[in-house]
Amino acid sequence: MRRRSAAALAALTTLTAALATGCGSDDEPDPLRGQQWAIDALKLPDAWGTAKGEDTVIAVVDSGVDPGHPDLKGRLVDGYDFVDGDDDPKDLNGHGTHVAGIAAAHTDNGVGIAGGARGARIMPVRVLGADGSGSDANITKGIVWAAQNGADVINLSLGESGLMARLLKGGVLNDAISVANGKGAVVVAAAGNDSTLLQPYEVDTPVLVVNAADRNGQPAGFTNFGARDAVAAPGVDILSTLPTYTAKETLKNTTGYGKLSGTSMASPYVSAVAALLHQQGLSPAEIMRTIRDTAVNPANDLKLGLGNVDASAAVQAAGKATAGEK
């Protein structure tokens, strides 16, 4: 078992200031939307005019999800808890709930925030315990189970739980990711938060690794980099959902919302973009290629990989590709 070190490495600090459910005027579609700088940086509003991720399931293989959260309730499909061995993947840590909200929180519902793939569904797969630790066996099972049970996109925001070290050793997770891809799922993984240059997975593993960028489009100080064909997405001061009850990340804040930083936050934004492309009919290989081909890195900054993800450009490229097939 490995424990997450993200609290120190990526400043995963819950902010408690004025983040209560539904705060803001009653006529605002999502009262906290103005604090979500990442949505605009990714050009998601432009992309939503074409695709919202309808008929797409994003598996959050993580610490579970708060099933009763007002911005997530009704957006969940059946999941599984590999920690306790039951079908109740309730989040006792907070990390998974935050990731889920970034990917696909309710949008235009008069409550809280907007999700990246506003039409997608979330499949909660709990592989990390209340303390944020998880075993290789459970993570591997969770990835394969998600693919076998209908996940179209699988998000692995596990850089803080030892995932990178396991992949470097060429462990079973590489095989699990390959199995999931073979069943039609796009696997998106956080690069990790050690400010380290590394190749975190076997070269032939079909995974889209995500580095973190700040609001200026520059690499986050904590982000790992160097993974082959990695991309970057916003990962600093990211506002999202948190459990409405006391958990590890909510000891001082049970408003249901908070800001965290890390590649764990960047990854679900890319998973959201993948969901938009899935709705457009692209295969896993086409989805990863389109996201990579439309990423922007004018200064060729190594820490950004191929560049910052552009959801609008990706959706436009996907539309042209599918139109060309007809």
mmCIF file of C-alpha atoms in Angstrom:
data_model
loop_
_atom_site.group_PDB
_atom_site.id
_atom_site.type_symbol
_atom_site.label_atom_id
_atom_site.label_comp_id
_atom_site.label_asym_id
_atom_site.label_seq_id
_atom_site.Cartn_x
_atom_site.Cartn_y
_atom_site.Cartn_z
ATOM 1 C CA MET A 1 0.000 0.000 0.000
ATOM 2 C CA ARG A 2 1.174 3.534 -0.794
ATOM 3 C CA ARG A 3 -0.063 6.769 0.711
ATOM 4 C CA ARG A 4 -0.755 9.877 -1.313
ATOM 5 C CA SER A 5 1.808 12.666 -0.946
ATOM 6 C CA ALA A 6 -0.158 15.206 -2.965
ATOM 7 C CA ALA A 7 -1.007 17.424 -0.017
ATOM 8 C CA ALA A 8 2.594 18.521 0.253
ATOM 9 C CA LEU A 9 3.701 18.119 -3.340
ATOM 10 C CA ALA A 10 0.804 19.826 -5.106
ATOM 11 C CA ALA A 11 -0.690 22.053 -2.416
ATOM 12 C CA LEU A 12 -4.001 20.223 -2.405
ATOM 13 C CA THR A 13 -5.509 22.732 -0.010
ATOM 14 C CA THR A 14 -9.246 23.025 0.490
ATOM 15 C CA LEU A 15 -10.412 26.634 0.449
ATOM 16 C CA THR A 16 -13.261 27.412 2.810
ATOM 17 C CA ALA A 17 -14.255 30.908 1.732
ATOM 18 C CA ALA A 18 -17.830 31.366 0.502
ATOM 19 C CA LEU A 19 -18.257 28.116 -1.365
ATOM 20 C CA ALA A 20 -21.690 27.097 -0.101
ATOM 21 C CA THR A 21 -24.094 25.203 -2.337
ATOM 22 C CA GLY A 22 -26.144 27.529 -4.502
ATOM 23 C CA CYS A 23 -24.405 30.701 -3.388
ATOM 24 C CA GLY A 24 -24.949 33.555 -5.797
ATOM 25 C CA SER A 25 -28.124 34.898 -7.342
ATOM 26 C CA ASP A 26 -30.975 32.492 -7.995
ATOM 27 C CA ASP A 27 -31.026 33.222 -11.742
ATOM 28 C CA GLU A 28 -27.423 32.197 -12.342
ATOM 29 C CA PRO A 29 -27.218 28.841 -14.167
ATOM 30 C CA ASP A 30 -24.180 27.811 -12.064
ATOM 31 C CA PRO A 31 -23.447 30.313 -9.276
ATOM 32 C CA LEU A 32 -19.765 29.386 -8.940
ATOM 33 C CA ARG A 33 -19.068 29.265 -12.673
ATOM 34 C CA GLY A 34 -17.201 32.587 -12.551
ATOM 35 C CA GLN A 35 -14.475 30.973 -10.438
ATOM 36 C CA GLN A 36 -13.872 28.194 -12.961
ATOM 37 C CA TRP A 37 -11.093 29.789 -14.996
ATOM 38 C CA ALA A 38 -10.096 26.405 -16.383
ATOM 39 C CA ILE A 39 -13.302 26.010 -18.412
ATOM 40 C CA ASP A 40 -12.516 29.155 -20.361
ATOM 41 C CA ALA A 41 -8.820 28.299 -20.716
ATOM 42 C CA LEU A 42 -9.816 25.001 -22.338
ATOM 43 C CA LYS A 43 -12.331 26.778 -24.620
ATOM 44 C CA LEU A 44 -15.016 24.371 -23.468
ATOM 45 C CA PRO A 45 -17.967 26.775 -23.946
ATOM 46 C CA ASP A 46 -17.167 26.927 -27.676
ATOM 47 C CA ALA A 47 -16.976 23.130 -27.818
ATOM 48 C CA TRP A 48 -20.328 22.658 -26.055
ATOM 49 C CA GLY A 49 -22.122 24.124 -29.062
ATOM 50 C CA THR A 50 -21.187 20.937 -30.917
ATOM 51 C CA ALA A 51 -20.874 18.231 -28.247
ATOM 52 C CA LYS A 52 -21.585 17.866 -24.544
ATOM 53 C CA GLY A 53 -20.570 14.241 -24.005
ATOM 54 C CA GLU A 54 -24.047 12.784 -24.322
ATOM 55 C CA ASP A 55 -24.259 8.971 -24.143
ATOM 56 C CA THR A 56 -20.746 8.819 -22.684
ATOM 57 C CA VAL A 57 -19.674 7.297 -19.369
ATOM 58 C CA ILE A 58 -16.555 8.567 -17.608
ATOM 59 C CA ALA A 59 -15.230 6.151 -14.983
ATOM 60 C CA VAL A 60 -13.544 7.900 -12.067
ATOM 61 C CA VAL A 61 -11.195 5.229 -10.717
ATOM 62 C CA ASP A 62 -10.333 6.947 -7.464
ATOM 63 C CA SER A 63 -11.540 7.279 -3.863
ATOM 64 C CA GLY A 64 -15.236 7.096 -4.712
ATOM 65 C CA VAL A 65 -17.872 9.810 -5.115
ATOM 66 C CA ASP A 66 -20.357 11.542 -2.819
ATOM 67 C CA PRO A 67 -23.606 10.018 -4.178
ATOM 68 C CA GLY A 68 -25.843 12.660 -2.626
ATOM 69 C CA HIS A 69 -23.973 15.758 -3.756
ATOM 70 C CA PRO A 70 -26.455 18.197 -5.374
ATOM 71 C CA ASP A 71 -24.120 18.767 -8.343
ATOM 72 C CA LEU A 72 -23.518 15.031 -8.901
ATOM 73 C CA LYS A 73 -26.727 13.322 -7.828
ATOM 74 C CA GLY A 74 -28.468 11.880 -10.858
ATOM 75 C CA ARG A 75 -25.298 11.984 -12.937
ATOM 76 C CA LEU A 76 -23.974 8.681 -11.618
ATOM 77 C CA VAL A 77 -24.252 5.214 -13.108
ATOM 78 C CA ASP A 78 -23.651 2.059 -11.086
ATOM 79 C CA GLY A 79 -20.109 1.684 -9.805
ATOM 80 C CA TYR A 80 -18.197 -0.582 -7.444
ATOM 81 C CA ASP A 81 -16.126 -0.362 -4.267
ATOM 82 C CA PHE A 82 -13.007 -2.514 -4.484
ATOM 83 C CA VAL A 83 -11.814 -1.330 -1.069
ATOM 84 C CA ASP A 84 -14.783 -2.716 0.848
ATOM 85 C CA GLY A 85 -15.915 -5.199 -1.790
ATOM 86 C CA ASP A 86 -19.448 -3.898 -2.272
ATOM 87 C CA ASP A 87 -21.515 -1.792 -4.654
ATOM 88 C CA ASP A 88 -21.470 1.391 -2.541
ATOM 89 C CA PRO A 89 -18.431 3.434 -3.696
ATOM 90 C CA LYS A 90 -19.001 6.330 -1.307
ATOM 91 C CA ASP A 91 -16.077 8.741 -1.090
ATOM 92 C CA LEU A 92 -14.500 8.850 2.380
ATOM 93 C CA ASN A 93 -11.520 10.913 1.219
ATOM 94 C CA GLY A 94 -12.811 13.697 -1.027
ATOM 95 C CA HIS A 95 -10.390 13.376 -3.925
ATOM 96 C CA GLY A 96 -12.677 11.313 -6.150
ATOM 97 C CA THR A 97 -15.631 13.645 -5.648
ATOM 98 C CA HIS A 98 -13.471 16.597 -6.705
ATOM 99 C CA VAL A 99 -12.320 14.762 -9.825
ATOM 100 C CA ALA A 100 -15.890 13.734 -10.700
ATOM 101 C CA GLY A 101 -17.176 17.293 -10.521
ATOM 102 C CA ILE A 102 -14.460 18.552 -12.841
ATOM 103 C CA ALA A 103 -15.350 15.883 -15.371
ATOM 104 C CA ALA A 104 -19.140 16.056 -15.408
ATOM 105 C CA ALA A 105 -20.922 18.010 -12.673
ATOM 106 C CA HIS A 106 -24.492 19.123 -13.391
ATOM 107 C CA THR A 107 -24.507 22.266 -15.520
ATOM 108 C CA ASP A 108 -27.129 25.020 -15.776
ATOM 109 C CA ASN A 109 -28.940 23.611 -12.731
ATOM 110 C CA GLY A 110 -28.833 26.718 -10.528
ATOM 111 C CA VAL A 111 -26.365 25.040 -8.169
ATOM 112 C CA GLY A 112 -22.608 25.197 -7.760
ATOM 113 C CA ILE A 113 -20.311 24.620 -10.724
ATOM 114 C CA ALA A 114 -20.293 23.503 -14.353
ATOM 115 C CA GLY A 115 -18.792 20.170 -15.445
ATOM 116 C CA GLY A 116 -16.392 19.787 -18.359
ATOM 117 C CA ALA A 117 -18.540 17.209 -20.164
ATOM 118 C CA ARG A 118 -21.945 18.486 -19.175
ATOM 119 C CA GLY A 119 -23.844 15.647 -20.854
ATOM 120 C CA ALA A 120 -21.697 12.721 -19.696
ATOM 121 C CA ARG A 121 -22.307 10.329 -16.803
ATOM 122 C CA ILE A 122 -19.922 9.385 -13.994
ATOM 123 C CA MET A 123 -19.102 5.800 -13.024
ATOM 124 C CA PRO A 124 -17.592 5.824 -9.504
ATOM 125 C CA VAL A 125 -15.020 3.067 -9.013
ATOM 126 C CA ARG A 126 -13.492 3.140 -5.533
ATOM 127 C CA VAL A 127 -9.932 1.829 -5.372
ATOM 128 C CA LEU A 128 -8.484 4.233 -2.781
ATOM 129 C CA GLY A 129 -9.365 4.215 0.912
ATOM 130 C CA ALA A 130 -10.213 7.078 3.233
ATOM 131 C CA ASP A 131 -6.519 7.834 3.676
ATOM 132 C CA GLY A 132 -5.918 7.990 -0.064
ATOM 133 C CA SER A 133 -3.936 4.765 -0.281
ATOM 134 C CA GLY A 134 -4.644 1.887 -2.638
ATOM 135 C CA SER A 135 -3.242 -1.448 -3.715
ATOM 136 C CA ASP A 136 -1.996 -2.404 -7.159
ATOM 137 C CA ALA A 137 -4.519 -5.230 -7.214
ATOM 138 C CA ASN A 138 -7.548 -3.016 -6.521
ATOM 139 C CA ILE A 139 -6.501 -0.330 -8.985
ATOM 140 C CA THR A 140 -5.933 -2.935 -11.660
ATOM 141 C CA LYS A 141 -9.290 -4.565 -10.980
ATOM 142 C CA GLY A 142 -10.979 -1.178 -11.011
ATOM 143 C CA ILE A 143 -9.616 -0.244 -14.433
ATOM 144 C CA VAL A 144 -10.652 -3.542 -16.018
ATOM 145 C CA TRP A 145 -14.050 -3.593 -14.264
ATOM 146 C CA ALA A 146 -14.836 -0.104 -15.524
ATOM 147 C CA ALA A 147 -14.094 -1.085 -19.113
ATOM 148 C CA GLN A 148 -16.085 -4.308 -18.814
ATOM 149 C CA ASN A 149 -19.081 -2.445 -17.420
ATOM 150 C CA GLY A 150 -19.468 0.230 -20.056
ATOM 151 C CA ALA A 151 -16.973 3.005 -19.355
ATOM 152 C CA ASP A 152 -16.107 4.956 -22.495
ATOM 153 C CA VAL A 153 -13.444 7.063 -20.777
ATOM 154 C CA ILE A 154 -11.436 6.023 -17.706
ATOM 155 C CA ASN A 155 -9.825 8.734 -15.595
ATOM 156 C CA LEU A 156 -6.824 7.832 -13.435
ATOM 157 C CA SER A 157 -6.016 10.789 -11.203
ATOM 158 C CA LEU A 158 -3.713 8.557 -9.209
ATOM 159 C CA GLY A 159 -0.348 10.299 -9.521
ATOM 160 C CA GLU A 160 -0.398 10.904 -5.783
ATOM 161 C CA SER A 161 -0.962 7.270 -4.849
ATOM 162 C CA GLY A 162 2.138 5.703 -6.326
ATOM 163 C CA LEU A 163 0.774 5.053 -9.812
ATOM 164 C CA MET A 164 3.794 6.554 -11.546
ATOM 165 C CA ALA A 165 6.222 4.415 -9.573
ATOM 166 C CA ARG A 166 4.207 1.293 -10.357
ATOM 167 C CA LEU A 167 4.127 2.074 -14.060
ATOM 168 C CA LEU A 168 7.845 2.746 -14.097
ATOM 169 C CA LYS A 169 8.357 -0.763 -12.785
ATOM 170 C CA GLY A 170 6.378 -2.127 -15.712
ATOM 171 C CA GLY A 171 3.709 -3.528 -13.422
ATOM 172 C CA VAL A 172 0.262 -4.911 -14.053
ATOM 173 C CA LEU A 173 -1.332 -1.505 -14.564
ATOM 174 C CA ASN A 174 0.169 -1.282 -18.036
ATOM 175 C CA ASP A 175 -1.646 -4.472 -18.938
ATOM 176 C CA ALA A 176 -4.872 -3.281 -17.327
ATOM 177 C CA ILE A 177 -4.780 -0.066 -19.346
ATOM 178 C CA SER A 178 -4.203 -2.072 -22.525
ATOM 179 C CA VAL A 179 -7.140 -4.341 -21.701
ATOM 180 C CA ALA A 180 -9.394 -1.337 -21.098
ATOM 181 C CA ASN A 181 -8.324 0.253 -24.364
ATOM 182 C CA GLY A 182 -9.001 -2.999 -26.185
ATOM 183 C CA LYS A 183 -12.559 -2.929 -24.842
ATOM 184 C CA GLY A 184 -13.097 0.523 -26.308
ATOM 185 C CA ALA A 185 -12.209 2.841 -23.429
ATOM 186 C CA VAL A 186 -9.927 5.875 -23.588
ATOM 187 C CA VAL A 187 -7.613 5.899 -20.554
ATOM 188 C CA VAL A 188 -6.471 9.312 -19.281
ATOM 189 C CA ALA A 189 -3.891 9.496 -16.480
ATOM 190 C CA ALA A 190 -2.421 12.246 -14.309
ATOM 191 C CA ALA A 191 1.332 12.730 -14.742
ATOM 192 C CA GLY A 192 2.054 13.133 -11.015
ATOM 193 C CA ASN A 193 3.239 16.012 -8.867
ATOM 194 C CA ASP A 194 6.950 15.513 -8.169
ATOM 195 C CA SER A 195 8.368 18.139 -10.579
ATOM 196 C CA THR A 196 10.193 15.242 -12.189
ATOM 197 C CA LEU A 197 11.232 14.378 -15.735
ATOM 198 C CA LEU A 198 10.179 10.786 -16.387
ATOM 199 C CA GLN A 199 8.544 8.326 -18.758
ATOM 200 C CA PRO A 200 5.872 6.909 -16.428
ATOM 201 C CA TYR A 201 4.512 4.047 -18.505
ATOM 202 C CA GLU A 202 5.669 1.452 -20.989
ATOM 203 C CA VAL A 203 5.967 3.096 -24.398
ATOM 204 C CA ASP A 204 3.346 0.916 -26.064
ATOM 205 C CA THR A 205 0.734 1.432 -23.320
ATOM 206 C CA PRO A 206 -2.298 3.243 -24.862
ATOM 207 C CA VAL A 207 -2.701 5.985 -22.262
ATOM 208 C CA LEU A 208 -3.015 9.754 -22.531
ATOM 209 C CA VAL A 209 -0.863 11.320 -19.811
ATOM 210 C CA VAL A 210 -1.767 14.823 -18.593
ATOM 211 C CA ASN A 211 0.592 17.436 -17.140
ATOM 212 C CA ALA A 212 -0.709 20.454 -15.224
ATOM 213 C CA ALA A 213 -0.686 24.104 -16.317
ATOM 214 C CA ASP A 214 -1.531 27.336 -14.493
ATOM 215 C CA ARG A 215 -4.020 30.022 -15.503
ATOM 216 C CA ASN A 216 -1.395 31.632 -17.754
ATOM 217 C CA GLY A 217 -0.927 28.414 -19.698
ATOM 218 C CA GLN A 218 2.499 27.867 -18.162
ATOM 219 C CA PRO A 219 3.582 24.578 -16.556
ATOM 220 C CA ALA A 220 2.564 24.237 -12.913
ATOM 221 C CA GLY A 221 5.608 24.186 -10.656
ATOM 222 C CA PHE A 222 4.723 20.750 -9.300
ATOM 223 C CA THR A 223 3.909 18.934 -12.541
ATOM 224 C CA ASN A 224 5.798 15.887 -13.734
ATOM 225 C CA PHE A 225 6.715 15.951 -17.404
ATOM 226 C CA GLY A 226 8.478 13.944 -20.084
ATOM 227 C CA ALA A 227 5.838 11.288 -20.796
ATOM 228 C CA ARG A 228 5.670 10.454 -24.481
ATOM 229 C CA ASP A 229 2.943 12.443 -26.275
ATOM 230 C CA ALA A 230 1.606 13.931 -23.037
ATOM 231 C CA VAL A 231 -0.627 16.994 -23.101
ATOM 232 C CA ALA A 232 -1.332 19.681 -20.501
ATOM 233 C CA ALA A 233 -4.492 21.087 -18.916
ATOM 234 C CA PRO A 234 -5.400 23.451 -16.057
ATOM 235 C CA GLY A 235 -4.411 22.081 -12.659
ATOM 236 C CA VAL A 236 -3.912 25.032 -10.302
ATOM 237 C CA ASP A 237 -6.620 26.325 -7.935
ATOM 238 C CA ILE A 238 -9.330 24.239 -9.572
ATOM 239 C CA LEU A 239 -12.789 24.670 -8.082
ATOM 240 C CA SER A 240 -14.944 21.557 -7.939
ATOM 241 C CA THR A 241 -17.235 19.444 -5.824
ATOM 242 C CA LEU A 242 -16.253 17.983 -2.455
ATOM 243 C CA PRO A 243 -18.197 15.681 -0.129
ATOM 244 C CA THR A 244 -20.967 17.406 1.788
ATOM 245 C CA TYR A 245 -19.972 15.375 4.857
ATOM 246 C CA THR A 246 -16.730 15.120 6.811
ATOM 247 C CA ALA A 247 -13.926 13.373 4.918
ATOM 248 C CA LYS A 248 -10.148 13.758 4.710
ATOM 249 C CA GLU A 249 -10.382 16.745 2.339
ATOM 250 C CA THR A 250 -13.346 18.343 4.138
ATOM 251 C CA LEU A 251 -12.255 18.470 7.767
ATOM 252 C CA LYS A 252 -12.650 22.262 7.771
ATOM 253 C CA ASN A 253 -15.107 22.687 4.923
ATOM 254 C CA THR A 254 -18.358 20.831 4.328
ATOM 255 C CA THR A 255 -19.875 23.386 1.934
ATOM 256 C CA GLY A 256 -19.596 20.849 -0.874
ATOM 257 C CA TYR A 257 -17.071 22.864 -2.905
ATOM 258 C CA GLY A 258 -13.397 23.738 -2.733
ATOM 259 C CA LYS A 259 -10.239 24.390 -4.734
ATOM 260 C CA LEU A 260 -7.482 21.825 -5.151
ATOM 261 C CA SER A 261 -4.303 21.788 -7.257
ATOM 262 C CA GLY A 262 -2.524 18.913 -8.972
ATOM 263 C CA THR A 263 -2.261 16.892 -12.145
ATOM 264 C CA SER A 264 -5.207 15.033 -10.602
ATOM 265 C CA MET A 265 -7.315 18.069 -11.488
ATOM 266 C CA ALA A 266 -5.891 18.444 -14.990
ATOM 267 C CA SER A 267 -6.598 14.840 -15.960
ATOM 268 C CA PRO A 268 -10.431 14.914 -15.608
ATOM 269 C CA TYR A 269 -10.613 18.023 -17.758
ATOM 270 C CA VAL A 270 -8.939 16.049 -20.536
ATOM 271 C CA SER A 271 -11.268 13.132 -19.796
ATOM 272 C CA ALA A 272 -14.142 15.568 -20.328
ATOM 273 C CA VAL A 273 -12.766 16.585 -23.716
ATOM 274 C CA ALA A 274 -12.383 12.899 -24.574
ATOM 275 C CA ALA A 275 -16.073 12.450 -23.731
ATOM 276 C CA LEU A 276 -17.041 15.205 -26.163
ATOM 277 C CA LEU A 277 -15.077 13.470 -28.919
ATOM 278 C CA HIS A 278 -16.593 10.098 -28.015
ATOM 279 C CA GLN A 279 -20.049 11.583 -28.569
ATOM 280 C CA GLN A 280 -18.856 12.577 -32.039
ATOM 281 C CA GLY A 281 -18.139 8.939 -32.846
ATOM 282 C CA LEU A 282 -14.353 8.786 -32.648
ATOM 283 C CA SER A 283 -12.525 5.608 -31.593
ATOM 284 C CA PRO A 284 -10.151 5.615 -28.589
ATOM 285 C CA ALA A 285 -7.122 5.951 -30.872
ATOM 286 C CA GLU A 286 -8.773 8.779 -32.812
ATOM 287 C CA ILE A 287 -9.748 10.569 -29.608
ATOM 288 C CA MET A 288 -6.204 10.527 -28.252
ATOM 289 C CA ARG A 289 -4.740 11.541 -31.595
ATOM 290 C CA THR A 290 -7.189 14.440 -32.010
ATOM 291 C CA ILE A 291 -6.517 15.808 -28.525
ATOM 292 C CA ARG A 292 -2.776 15.585 -29.140
ATOM 293 C CA ASP A 293 -2.880 17.057 -32.647
ATOM 294 C CA THR A 294 -4.877 20.118 -31.552
ATOM 295 C CA ALA A 295 -2.876 20.853 -28.375
ATOM 296 C CA VAL A 296 -1.073 24.204 -28.414
ATOM 297 C CA ASN A 297 2.579 24.692 -27.415
ATOM 298 C CA PRO A 298 3.964 27.671 -29.386
ATOM 299 C CA ALA A 299 7.117 27.923 -27.245
ATOM 300 C CA ASN A 300 7.747 24.157 -27.364
ATOM 301 C CA ASP A 301 7.928 24.017 -23.569
ATOM 302 C CA LEU A 302 8.961 20.486 -22.622
ATOM 303 C CA LYS A 303 6.907 20.622 -19.429
ATOM 304 C CA LEU A 304 3.712 21.124 -21.435
ATOM 305 C CA GLY A 305 4.347 18.037 -23.548
ATOM 306 C CA LEU A 306 2.583 18.468 -26.886
ATOM 307 C CA GLY A 307 0.828 21.503 -25.454
ATOM 308 C CA ASN A 308 -2.271 22.804 -23.716
ATOM 309 C CA VAL A 309 -5.498 21.065 -24.688
ATOM 310 C CA ASP A 310 -7.921 23.096 -26.823
ATOM 311 C CA ALA A 311 -11.417 21.603 -26.552
ATOM 312 C CA SER A 312 -12.881 23.801 -29.271
ATOM 313 C CA ALA A 313 -10.182 22.893 -31.790
ATOM 314 C CA ALA A 314 -10.457 19.211 -30.899
ATOM 315 C CA VAL A 315 -14.222 19.152 -31.404
ATOM 316 C CA GLN A 316 -13.909 21.013 -34.709
ATOM 317 C CA ALA A 317 -11.230 18.572 -35.905
ATOM 318 C CA ALA A 318 -13.400 15.623 -34.886
ATOM 319 C CA GLY A 319 -16.322 17.060 -36.809
ATOM 320 C CA LYS A 320 -14.253 17.367 -39.958
ATOM 321 C CA ALA A 321 -12.916 13.844 -39.530
ATOM 322 C CA THR A 322 -16.353 12.274 -39.132
ATOM 323 C CA ALA A 323 -17.768 14.334 -42.007
ATOM 324 C CA GLY A 324 -14.959 13.051 -44.188
ATOM 325 C CA GLU A 325 -15.937 9.469 -43.453
ATOM 326 C CA LYS A 326 -19.424 9.924 -44.796
#
